[in-house]
mmCIF file of C-alpha atoms in Angstrom:
data_model
loop_
_atom_site.group_PDB
_atom_site.id
_atom_site.type_symbol
_atom_site.label_atom_id
_atom_site.label_comp_id
_atom_site.label_asym_id
_atom_site.label_seq_id
_atom_site.Cartn_x
_atom_site.Cartn_y
_atom_site.Cartn_z
ATOM 1 C CA GLN A 717 24.376 -3.407 9.443
ATOM 2 C CA ILE A 718 20.691 -4.435 9.226
ATOM 3 C CA ARG A 719 21.355 -8.024 8.144
ATOM 4 C CA ASN A 720 23.969 -8.536 10.979
ATOM 5 C CA THR A 721 22.011 -6.923 13.757
ATOM 6 C CA LEU A 722 18.541 -8.217 12.948
ATOM 7 C CA SER A 723 18.710 -11.455 11.056
ATOM 8 C CA THR A 724 18.827 -13.550 14.301
ATOM 9 C CA THR A 725 15.983 -11.579 15.882
ATOM 10 C CA ALA A 726 13.412 -11.917 13.139
ATOM 11 C CA TYR A 727 10.340 -12.174 15.319
ATOM 12 C CA TYR A 728 8.000 -15.160 16.107
ATOM 13 C CA LEU A 729 4.862 -14.389 17.957
ATOM 14 C CA PRO A 730 2.306 -16.922 19.169
ATOM 15 C CA LEU A 731 -0.869 -17.447 17.152
ATOM 16 C CA HIS A 732 -3.605 -16.272 19.437
ATOM 17 C CA GLN A 733 -6.661 -17.531 17.481
ATOM 18 C CA PRO A 734 -5.923 -20.384 15.090
ATOM 19 C CA ASN A 735 -7.843 -20.371 11.817
ATOM 20 C CA SER A 736 -10.623 -22.883 11.853
ATOM 21 C CA PHE A 737 -10.258 -23.774 8.185
ATOM 22 C CA VAL A 738 -7.693 -25.325 5.922
ATOM 23 C CA MET A 739 -5.167 -23.130 4.211
ATOM 24 C CA ILE A 740 -6.139 -22.049 0.716
ATOM 25 C CA ARG A 741 -3.330 -22.999 -1.635
ATOM 26 C CA THR A 742 -4.842 -22.266 -5.123
ATOM 27 C CA LEU A 743 -7.108 -19.672 -6.550
ATOM 28 C CA ASP A 744 -9.706 -22.355 -7.378
ATOM 29 C CA GLN A 745 -9.742 -23.326 -3.630
ATOM 30 C CA MET A 746 -10.431 -19.617 -2.934
ATOM 31 C CA VAL A 747 -13.489 -19.765 -5.193
ATOM 32 C CA GLU A 748 -14.712 -22.932 -3.426
ATOM 33 C CA ARG A 749 -14.388 -21.159 -0.135
ATOM 34 C CA VAL A 750 -16.373 -18.164 -1.344
ATOM 35 C CA LEU A 751 -19.064 -20.430 -2.777
ATOM 36 C CA SER A 752 -19.386 -22.132 0.664
ATOM 37 C CA PHE A 753 -20.697 -18.725 2.053
ATOM 38 C CA HIS A 754 -23.798 -18.956 -0.161
ATOM 39 C CA ARG A 755 -24.025 -15.208 -0.497
ATOM 40 C CA LYS A 756 -24.250 -12.970 -3.598
ATOM 41 C CA HIS A 757 -22.583 -9.637 -3.821
ATOM 42 C CA ARG A 758 -23.545 -6.798 -6.125
ATOM 43 C CA ILE A 759 -20.722 -5.428 -8.205
ATOM 44 C CA ALA A 760 -20.578 -2.022 -10.164
ATOM 45 C CA VAL A 761 -18.207 -2.057 -13.178
ATOM 46 C CA ALA A 762 -16.903 1.203 -14.521
ATOM 47 C CA TRP A 763 -16.514 1.549 -18.326
ATOM 48 C CA ALA A 764 -17.570 -2.108 -18.784
ATOM 49 C CA GLN A 765 -17.312 -2.504 -22.554
ATOM 50 C CA ASP A 766 -14.460 -4.937 -22.402
ATOM 51 C CA ALA A 767 -14.641 -8.594 -23.513
ATOM 52 C CA ASN A 768 -12.410 -9.985 -20.733
ATOM 53 C CA THR A 769 -14.228 -8.027 -18.009
ATOM 54 C CA ILE A 770 -17.598 -9.069 -19.354
ATOM 55 C CA GLY A 771 -16.457 -12.700 -19.651
ATOM 56 C CA ALA A 772 -15.279 -12.630 -16.043
ATOM 57 C CA ILE A 773 -18.501 -11.055 -14.865
ATOM 58 C CA HIS A 774 -20.478 -13.626 -16.682
ATOM 59 C CA LYS A 775 -18.521 -16.425 -15.116
ATOM 60 C CA ALA A 776 -18.915 -15.007 -11.640
ATOM 61 C CA SER A 777 -22.578 -14.496 -12.235
ATOM 62 C CA ASN A 778 -22.999 -18.166 -13.406
ATOM 63 C CA TYR A 779 -21.225 -19.236 -10.276
ATOM 64 C CA GLY A 780 -23.712 -17.490 -8.153
ATOM 65 C CA LEU A 781 -21.091 -15.024 -6.768
ATOM 66 C CA ILE A 782 -22.518 -11.780 -7.962
ATOM 67 C CA ASP A 783 -25.164 -9.703 -9.633
ATOM 68 C CA ALA A 784 -23.614 -7.062 -11.865
ATOM 69 C CA ILE A 785 -24.250 -3.400 -12.804
ATOM 70 C CA LEU A 786 -22.371 -2.670 -16.099
ATOM 71 C CA ILE A 787 -21.639 1.043 -16.546
ATOM 72 C CA GLY A 788 -20.624 2.301 -19.940
ATOM 73 C CA GLN A 789 -21.681 2.514 -23.539
ATOM 74 C CA GLN A 790 -24.740 0.390 -23.571
ATOM 75 C CA ALA A 791 -24.681 -0.404 -27.294
ATOM 76 C CA GLU A 792 -21.074 -1.587 -27.084
ATOM 77 C CA ILE A 793 -21.696 -3.742 -23.993
ATOM 78 C CA LYS A 794 -24.559 -5.393 -25.644
ATOM 79 C CA ASN A 795 -22.602 -6.034 -28.834
ATOM 80 C CA ILE A 796 -19.794 -7.676 -26.878
ATOM 81 C CA CYS A 797 -22.247 -9.870 -25.121
ATOM 82 C CA ARG A 798 -23.849 -10.925 -28.392
ATOM 83 C CA LYS A 799 -20.430 -11.888 -29.911
ATOM 84 C CA ALA A 800 -19.591 -13.928 -26.828
ATOM 85 C CA GLY A 801 -23.017 -15.584 -26.715
ATOM 86 C CA ILE A 802 -23.780 -13.960 -23.370
ATOM 87 C CA ASP A 803 -27.349 -12.936 -22.455
ATOM 88 C CA PHE A 804 -26.972 -9.312 -21.522
ATOM 89 C CA SER A 805 -30.384 -9.328 -19.875
ATOM 90 C CA LEU A 806 -28.650 -11.002 -16.960
ATOM 91 C CA PHE A 807 -26.977 -7.708 -15.995
ATOM 92 C CA SER A 808 -28.153 -4.190 -15.155
ATOM 93 C CA ILE A 809 -26.683 -1.814 -17.733
ATOM 94 C CA VAL A 810 -26.309 1.862 -16.963
ATOM 95 C CA GLU A 811 -25.537 4.271 -19.862
ATOM 96 C CA SER A 812 -22.526 6.481 -19.687
ATOM 97 C CA SER A 813 -20.637 8.162 -22.398
ATOM 98 C CA ASP A 814 -17.563 9.231 -20.433
ATOM 99 C CA GLU A 815 -15.160 7.053 -18.570
ATOM 100 C CA SER A 816 -14.636 9.473 -15.666
ATOM 101 C CA GLU A 817 -18.411 9.683 -15.234
ATOM 102 C CA ALA A 818 -18.603 5.828 -15.359
ATOM 103 C CA ALA A 819 -15.934 5.663 -12.561
ATOM 104 C CA SER A 820 -17.833 8.205 -10.393
ATOM 105 C CA LEU A 821 -21.049 6.233 -10.884
ATOM 106 C CA ALA A 822 -19.474 2.937 -9.942
ATOM 107 C CA ILE A 823 -17.864 4.380 -6.823
ATOM 108 C CA GLY A 824 -20.942 6.301 -5.966
ATOM 109 C CA MET A 825 -23.138 3.243 -6.208
ATOM 110 C CA THR A 826 -20.694 1.217 -3.905
ATOM 111 C CA ARG A 827 -20.468 4.037 -1.448
ATOM 112 C CA SER A 828 -24.288 4.401 -1.176
ATOM 113 C CA GLY A 829 -24.880 0.543 -0.694
ATOM 114 C CA GLU A 830 -26.450 -0.021 -4.176
ATOM 115 C CA ALA A 831 -23.335 -2.142 -4.851
ATOM 116 C CA ASP A 832 -20.984 -4.007 -2.522
ATOM 117 C CA ILE A 833 -17.912 -3.953 -4.783
ATOM 118 C CA ALA A 834 -16.479 -1.550 -7.375
ATOM 119 C CA MET A 835 -14.502 -2.736 -10.368
ATOM 120 C CA LYS A 836 -12.450 -1.037 -13.020
ATOM 121 C CA GLY A 837 -13.204 -1.812 -16.640
ATOM 122 C CA LEU A 838 -11.577 -0.056 -19.445
ATOM 123 C CA VAL A 839 -11.394 3.201 -17.541
ATOM 124 C CA GLY A 840 -7.853 4.517 -16.958
ATOM 125 C CA THR A 841 -6.437 3.611 -13.591
ATOM 126 C CA ASP A 842 -5.666 7.291 -12.754
ATOM 127 C CA LYS A 843 -9.257 8.321 -13.419
ATOM 128 C CA PHE A 844 -10.693 5.360 -11.485
ATOM 129 C CA LEU A 845 -8.433 5.872 -8.402
ATOM 130 C CA LYS A 846 -9.256 9.644 -8.521
ATOM 131 C CA ALA A 847 -12.933 8.704 -7.997
ATOM 132 C CA VAL A 848 -12.000 6.225 -5.231
ATOM 133 C CA MET A 849 -9.959 8.823 -3.455
ATOM 134 C CA ASP A 850 -12.388 11.660 -3.744
ATOM 135 C CA LYS A 851 -12.741 13.123 -0.300
ATOM 136 C CA LYS A 852 -16.486 13.678 -0.493
ATOM 137 C CA ASP A 853 -17.794 10.811 -2.630
ATOM 138 C CA GLY A 854 -15.021 8.279 -2.615
ATOM 139 C CA LEU A 855 -14.288 5.015 -0.829
ATOM 140 C CA LEU A 856 -11.003 5.788 0.871
ATOM 141 C CA ILE A 857 -11.107 5.279 4.642
ATOM 142 C CA PRO A 858 -10.149 8.656 6.175
ATOM 143 C CA GLY A 859 -6.524 8.569 7.255
ATOM 144 C CA SER A 860 -5.759 5.316 5.645
ATOM 145 C CA VAL A 861 -3.086 4.379 3.128
ATOM 146 C CA LEU A 862 -4.273 3.338 -0.295
ATOM 147 C CA SER A 863 -2.382 0.267 -1.469
ATOM 148 C CA TYR A 864 -2.654 -2.931 -3.501
ATOM 149 C CA VAL A 865 -2.211 -6.633 -2.612
ATOM 150 C CA CYS A 866 -2.382 -9.476 -5.003
ATOM 151 C CA ALA A 867 -2.164 -13.346 -4.599
ATOM 152 C CA ILE A 868 -0.409 -14.997 -7.572
ATOM 153 C CA GLN A 869 -0.687 -18.673 -8.467
ATOM 154 C CA LEU A 870 2.387 -19.975 -10.214
ATOM 155 C CA PRO A 871 2.916 -23.477 -11.679
ATOM 156 C CA LEU A 872 6.382 -23.765 -10.058
ATOM 157 C CA TYR A 873 5.577 -22.446 -6.533
ATOM 158 C CA HIS A 874 3.883 -24.714 -3.993
ATOM 159 C CA LYS A 875 1.356 -22.215 -2.777
ATOM 160 C CA LEU A 876 -0.014 -18.833 -3.454
ATOM 161 C CA LEU A 877 2.376 -15.889 -3.326
ATOM 162 C CA PHE A 878 1.130 -12.529 -2.021
ATOM 163 C CA ILE A 879 2.834 -9.448 -3.511
ATOM 164 C CA THR A 880 2.505 -5.768 -2.497
ATOM 165 C CA ASP A 881 2.432 -3.052 -3.845
ATOM 166 C CA THR A 882 2.183 -3.606 -7.566
ATOM 167 C CA ALA A 883 -0.179 -0.956 -8.536
ATOM 168 C CA VAL A 884 -0.525 2.164 -6.395
ATOM 169 C CA ILE A 885 2.371 3.585 -4.339
ATOM 170 C CA PRO A 886 5.401 4.600 -6.475
ATOM 171 C CA VAL A 887 8.001 4.767 -3.607
ATOM 172 C CA PRO A 888 6.392 3.888 -0.349
ATOM 173 C CA SER A 889 7.451 5.545 2.798
ATOM 174 C CA LEU A 890 7.996 3.690 6.091
ATOM 175 C CA GLU A 891 4.443 4.458 7.118
ATOM 176 C CA GLN A 892 3.152 3.169 3.793
ATOM 177 C CA LYS A 893 5.294 0.045 3.981
ATOM 178 C CA ILE A 894 3.806 -0.643 7.404
ATOM 179 C CA ALA A 895 0.334 -0.433 5.954
ATOM 180 C CA MET A 896 1.322 -2.577 3.042
ATOM 181 C CA ALA A 897 2.529 -5.263 5.425
ATOM 182 C CA LYS A 898 -0.589 -5.132 7.479
ATOM 183 C CA TYR A 899 -2.914 -5.343 4.461
ATOM 184 C CA ALA A 900 -1.022 -8.328 3.047
ATOM 185 C CA LEU A 901 -1.073 -10.138 6.424
ATOM 186 C CA GLU A 902 -4.859 -9.449 6.783
ATOM 187 C CA MET A 903 -5.414 -10.995 3.334
ATOM 188 C CA ALA A 904 -3.190 -13.898 3.925
ATOM 189 C CA GLY A 905 -5.236 -14.572 7.131
ATOM 190 C CA LYS A 906 -8.322 -14.786 5.119
ATOM 191 C CA PHE A 907 -6.686 -17.558 3.167
ATOM 192 C CA GLY A 908 -6.138 -19.457 6.334
ATOM 193 C CA ILE A 909 -2.455 -18.914 6.588
ATOM 194 C CA ALA A 910 -1.825 -19.169 10.317
ATOM 195 C CA ARG A 911 1.656 -17.534 10.531
ATOM 196 C CA PRO A 912 2.472 -15.943 7.203
ATOM 197 C CA ARG A 913 6.180 -15.583 6.214
ATOM 198 C CA ILE A 914 6.804 -12.100 4.956
ATOM 199 C CA ALA A 915 10.033 -11.197 3.129
ATOM 200 C CA LEU A 916 11.131 -7.616 2.835
ATOM 201 C CA VAL A 917 12.465 -7.690 -0.729
ATOM 202 C CA SER A 918 15.709 -6.067 -1.873
ATOM 203 C CA ALA A 919 18.386 -6.820 -4.484
ATOM 204 C CA THR A 920 20.478 -8.464 -1.830
ATOM 205 C CA GLU A 921 20.244 -9.671 1.787
ATOM 206 C CA LYS A 922 23.159 -7.417 2.634
ATOM 207 C CA SER A 923 22.519 -3.885 3.893
ATOM 208 C CA SER A 924 23.702 -1.310 1.507
ATOM 209 C CA ARG A 925 23.661 2.607 1.390
ATOM 210 C CA HIS A 926 22.630 2.265 -2.340
ATOM 211 C CA PHE A 927 19.142 0.887 -1.303
ATOM 212 C CA ALA A 928 17.272 3.516 0.816
ATOM 213 C CA SER A 929 14.505 0.953 1.558
ATOM 214 C CA ASN A 930 16.925 -0.995 3.719
ATOM 215 C CA ASN A 931 16.618 1.685 6.463
ATOM 216 C CA ASP A 932 12.893 1.298 6.507
ATOM 217 C CA TYR A 933 13.206 -2.514 6.719
ATOM 218 C CA GLY A 934 15.485 -2.090 9.649
ATOM 219 C CA GLU A 935 12.815 0.066 11.377
ATOM 220 C CA MET A 936 10.141 -2.569 10.482
ATOM 221 C CA MET A 937 12.169 -5.318 11.949
ATOM 222 C CA LEU A 938 12.473 -3.377 15.243
ATOM 223 C CA MET A 939 8.795 -2.736 15.287
ATOM 224 C CA ALA A 940 8.114 -6.412 14.581
ATOM 225 C CA ARG A 941 10.089 -7.429 17.703
ATOM 226 C CA GLU A 942 7.809 -5.040 19.662
ATOM 227 C CA GLY A 943 4.719 -6.842 18.345
ATOM 228 C CA LEU A 944 3.378 -4.460 15.629
ATOM 229 C CA PHE A 945 2.913 -7.298 13.228
ATOM 230 C CA PRO A 946 1.428 -10.213 15.264
ATOM 231 C CA ASP A 947 1.173 -13.798 14.227
ATOM 232 C CA CYS A 948 3.748 -13.706 11.343
ATOM 233 C CA ILE A 949 7.442 -14.269 10.539
ATOM 234 C CA MET A 950 9.211 -11.359 9.029
ATOM 235 C CA ASP A 951 12.669 -10.954 7.674
ATOM 236 C CA GLY A 952 14.596 -8.561 5.448
ATOM 237 C CA PRO A 953 16.315 -7.383 3.465
ATOM 238 C CA LEU A 954 16.036 -10.630 1.392
ATOM 239 C CA ASP A 955 16.503 -11.286 -2.258
ATOM 240 C CA ILE A 956 14.009 -13.373 -4.191
ATOM 241 C CA PHE A 957 16.099 -16.501 -4.045
ATOM 242 C CA LEU A 958 16.320 -16.386 -0.248
ATOM 243 C CA ALA A 959 12.615 -15.473 0.024
ATOM 244 C CA CYS A 960 11.219 -18.161 -2.200
ATOM 245 C CA ASP A 961 13.836 -20.958 -2.896
ATOM 246 C CA LYS A 962 14.863 -23.357 -0.039
ATOM 247 C CA LYS A 963 17.855 -24.651 -2.067
ATOM 248 C CA SER A 964 19.271 -21.037 -2.395
ATOM 249 C CA VAL A 965 19.062 -20.669 1.394
ATOM 250 C CA GLU A 966 21.181 -23.828 1.803
ATOM 251 C CA ILE A 967 23.624 -22.764 -0.874
ATOM 252 C CA LYS A 968 24.154 -19.227 0.395
ATOM 253 C CA GLY A 969 24.114 -20.367 4.011
ATOM 254 C CA VAL A 970 22.023 -17.362 5.169
ATOM 255 C CA ASP A 971 20.209 -17.781 8.319
ATOM 256 C CA THR A 972 16.748 -16.446 7.654
ATOM 257 C CA PRO A 973 13.451 -17.668 9.301
ATOM 258 C CA VAL A 974 11.582 -17.028 6.027
ATOM 259 C CA GLY A 975 13.642 -20.006 4.758
ATOM 260 C CA GLY A 976 12.840 -19.825 1.065
ATOM 261 C CA ASP A 977 9.148 -20.387 1.873
ATOM 262 C CA ALA A 978 7.620 -16.816 1.687
ATOM 263 C CA ASP A 979 3.958 -16.290 1.636
ATOM 264 C CA ILE A 980 4.336 -12.503 1.149
ATOM 265 C CA LEU A 981 6.840 -10.364 -0.799
ATOM 266 C CA LEU A 982 6.863 -6.657 0.122
ATOM 267 C CA PHE A 983 8.671 -4.638 -2.438
ATOM 268 C CA PRO A 984 10.448 -1.316 -1.983
ATOM 269 C CA SER A 985 8.886 0.386 -5.098
ATOM 270 C CA LEU A 986 6.363 0.134 -7.793
ATOM 271 C CA GLU A 987 9.163 0.278 -10.260
ATOM 272 C CA SER A 988 10.496 -3.139 -8.913
ATOM 273 C CA SER A 989 7.215 -4.898 -8.081
ATOM 274 C CA ASN A 990 5.157 -4.070 -11.141
ATOM 275 C CA PRO A 991 7.684 -5.554 -13.717
ATOM 276 C CA PHE A 992 8.187 -8.522 -11.364
ATOM 277 C CA TYR A 993 4.555 -9.396 -11.328
ATOM 278 C CA LYS A 994 3.953 -8.791 -14.942
ATOM 279 C CA GLY A 995 6.960 -10.955 -15.811
ATOM 280 C CA LEU A 996 5.408 -13.814 -13.749
ATOM 281 C CA MET A 997 2.043 -13.317 -15.553
ATOM 282 C CA LEU A 998 3.668 -13.174 -18.993
ATOM 283 C CA PHE A 999 6.436 -15.691 -18.799
ATOM 284 C CA ALA A 1000 5.589 -17.984 -15.837
ATOM 285 C CA GLY A 1001 1.938 -18.735 -16.537
ATOM 286 C CA GLY A 1002 0.786 -16.886 -13.465
ATOM 287 C CA GLU A 1003 -2.857 -16.047 -12.563
ATOM 288 C CA LEU A 1004 -3.671 -13.508 -9.946
ATOM 289 C CA ALA A 1005 -6.255 -12.176 -7.688
ATOM 290 C CA GLY A 1006 -5.775 -8.682 -6.335
ATOM 291 C CA LEU A 1007 -7.518 -5.817 -4.561
ATOM 292 C CA ILE A 1008 -7.056 -2.250 -3.550
ATOM 293 C CA ARG A 1009 -6.785 -1.992 0.249
ATOM 294 C CA GLY A 1010 -7.541 0.946 2.607
ATOM 295 C CA THR A 1011 -11.094 1.335 1.235
ATOM 296 C CA GLU A 1012 -14.456 1.106 2.945
ATOM 297 C CA LYS A 1013 -15.578 -1.617 0.485
ATOM 298 C CA PRO A 1014 -13.635 -3.951 -1.896
ATOM 299 C CA VAL A 1015 -12.261 -2.201 -5.049
ATOM 300 C CA ILE A 1016 -10.849 -4.284 -8.000
ATOM 301 C CA VAL A 1017 -8.197 -2.569 -10.155
ATOM 302 C CA MET A 1018 -6.612 -4.568 -12.840
ATOM 303 C CA SER A 1019 -4.602 -4.042 -15.895
ATOM 304 C CA ARG A 1020 -6.785 -3.882 -19.021
ATOM 305 C CA SER A 1021 -4.607 -6.662 -20.515
ATOM 306 C CA GLU A 1022 -5.260 -9.169 -17.754
ATOM 307 C CA SER A 1023 -6.868 -12.468 -18.576
ATOM 308 C CA GLU A 1024 -10.514 -13.234 -18.086
ATOM 309 C CA MET A 1025 -9.576 -15.772 -15.517
ATOM 310 C CA SER A 1026 -7.504 -13.377 -13.484
ATOM 311 C CA LYS A 1027 -10.458 -10.883 -13.501
ATOM 312 C CA PHE A 1028 -12.724 -13.690 -12.417
ATOM 313 C CA TYR A 1029 -10.342 -14.551 -9.521
ATOM 314 C CA CYS A 1030 -10.191 -10.904 -8.503
ATOM 315 C CA ILE A 1031 -14.020 -10.809 -8.260
ATOM 316 C CA ALA A 1032 -13.939 -13.928 -6.058
ATOM 317 C CA LEU A 1033 -11.339 -12.407 -3.891
ATOM 318 C CA ALA A 1034 -13.484 -9.275 -3.496
ATOM 319 C CA CYS A 1035 -16.351 -11.521 -2.310
ATOM 320 C CA LEU A 1036 -13.963 -13.150 0.218
ATOM 321 C CA MET A 1037 -12.762 -9.888 1.610
ATOM 322 C CA ALA A 1038 -16.156 -8.197 1.648
#
């Protein structure tokens, strides 16, 4: 069984190049880090006539993080700005009467260098990602896996919790899980986490034929021992308690190097990860910063119902990863 054969060999590899800055534990600390770079990025927003999006853009602009290009229905964008007391002359506004066209324009501007970051506004996620993945004019790196990683700040957890994939891949293959892990580890490194603890999440820590992902987790643990995922601690399958609660580790008596102190949760499916993260946002007071990975430049994709603050944090994260 995976748990019996691999739990004592969850790998530890030495950190070759220690991070020179303090670990970021909150989203506000992330913003402070980005501000310390003293650099503005240009962001193109597709179908931008959304109050939360415009509010987040305005906040990021006031912080000096970005200059913005708002693409969409110009009259509606200006009306939203007036209602919020925002001076729309601070932004470049590009008229578009169709959300698919707005998505293509935002991605095209980012691809050409007119913008550094692409952001989804009210445009449907499917239409936006279609533009991102366009083989001729999109932003997908050839041969790469498109995935999503987010950092969630929770009142009852002592640090940021990175989660993947909550938005793109319905049922990731082994290859896609490997990419998901690498993207999450890369992002955690940008937050100064020297040796991230990554939990391969399942319903239980016991191997079961009912959970097909356990086979992939076993392969990933074997790869981990061979050095495929350097400078981290990986274990799985683990349930959420063993991944994130030290008391549960003691109570269950399970020997896991993650030790209830996970930095990263890698989920086996969108069907499990998406409700989990939305539950944290709705019931646990979570705020998040997330990005699409596998693209040539940062791409922000968020639910249209996300808060203004979460959208602001996503913008700051894009600046951090740019």
